[in-house]
Amino acid sequence: MRRRSVLLAVPAGLVTLAGCGDEKSDTAKTKPSTSPSPSASTSSAPPPKIVDGPLPAITAGNKFDEKPTVAKGSGAPSKDLAVKTVIAGSGKTVAENDYIQANYLGQVWDTAKVFDNSYDRKTPLIIQLSQGSIIDGWRYALAGKKAGSRVLMSVPPTWGYGKQGNTQAGIKGTDTLVFVVDIQNTFNAKSSAQGKDVAQGDAKLPKVGTNTDGKAPSIDVPKTAAPTKLVANYVIEGDGEEVKADSSVLVQYKGVLWDTGKEFDSTYSRSALTSFSLQQVVKGWSQGLTGKKVGSRVLIVVPPKLGYGDNPPSGSGIKKDSTLVFSVDILAKM
């Protein structure tokens, strides 16, 4: 079971195949979590003033992506958002509404009690820096930082969990929180697969563009009969971790109909990435992406029995018993 971070401002409901999605509720299949997933404060706090300190010292684990030990806060914490770049990275700049991949540790200022950390789970957090998705302190503190950076921050309740705190995590409504965040990567609507092009020599299968400029790849469907079995081939092969059957992934994708080549769904046209569990999508996606590597672009041809069959989503433009063709960029495993 994937343990949910206490950083989430709202429960992490993963989407189904957006726009042409599963007819079932997004949250119906979400697994229960063994850690808190608090709701955001109902009041909308104004943007904070960002100051340099005070901030407690990192006393051990000083290297990037190494689990840190952080001293107890000394004296009264700032009522503003205190932020310091401890290690300056040289990667892509993080912007609000981007997804970030990061390791982190969080503790209470007054007691140095660690209430959450991803280092022990050996799984970095991947989450969107958007209002309602994560505590506001992270949104404001991390925007403008670069991948490869270690950021130390102290977050007052106003931009943390508010007056209600987080009882499951042992956080009171008066607690200022201290975080160390190692930003591994950042993703946005211009993100693409990164890897080696793979030859597409089968004339009976669609050919997918190999551009990696963030624009939607072309999908050229041949004027032949659609395959009756699932096709899941690399177009670009990445070198990341393999996706498992129960993984959640962050992707770019484009879907067209085999019969007409007409696009019916695309993250590119929405300028918004999508994340979901492979247990929440049509079987063609879950089977086609299992075993594929992060960083890859995958051609998936989904026959009706592994897609929507005779019950396509209303308003999707998909007819009964349609064969679907997808280009999917696997950006990250969540």
Short mmCIF file of N, CA and C in Angstrom, two decimals, residues 62 116 160 167 178 211 217 228 234 244 273 282:
data_model
loop_
_atom_site.label_atom_id
_atom_site.label_comp_id
_atom_site.label_asym_id
_atom_site.label_seq_id
_atom_site.Cartn_x
_atom_site.Cartn_y
_atom_site.Cartn_z
N ASN A 62 24.00 16.47 5.32
CA ASN A 62 24.08 17.76 4.65
C ASN A 62 24.15 17.69 3.13
N ASP A 116 6.91 13.62 9.47
CA ASP A 116 6.81 12.97 8.16
C ASP A 116 8.15 13.10 7.44
N GLY A 160 0.32 26.65 6.66
CA GLY A 160 0.48 25.22 6.89
C GLY A 160 -0.87 24.56 7.01
N THR A 167 -4.26 16.56 13.63
CA THR A 167 -4.18 15.71 14.82
C THR A 167 -3.54 14.37 14.53
N VAL A 178 8.92 23.00 10.23
CA VAL A 178 10.20 23.14 9.54
C VAL A 178 10.34 22.02 8.52
N ASN A 211 9.32 13.84 -31.51
CA ASN A 211 9.71 15.15 -31.00
C ASN A 211 9.63 15.19 -29.48
N PRO A 217 2.97 14.81 -30.15
CA PRO A 217 3.53 14.06 -31.27
C PRO A 217 2.46 13.71 -32.29
N THR A 228 -6.19 -7.04 -33.30
CA THR A 228 -7.20 -7.52 -32.34
C THR A 228 -6.62 -7.73 -30.96
N TYR A 234 7.64 0.59 -27.41
CA TYR A 234 8.41 1.81 -27.19
C TYR A 234 8.52 2.61 -28.48
N LYS A 244 5.11 -0.59 -12.38
CA LYS A 244 4.49 -1.83 -11.92
C LYS A 244 2.97 -1.75 -12.10
N LEU A 273 -0.77 18.23 -17.34
CA LEU A 273 -0.39 16.84 -17.17
C LEU A 273 -1.47 16.09 -16.41
N VAL A 282 -8.48 2.04 -18.09
CA VAL A 282 -8.88 0.90 -18.90
C VAL A 282 -7.77 -0.14 -18.94
#
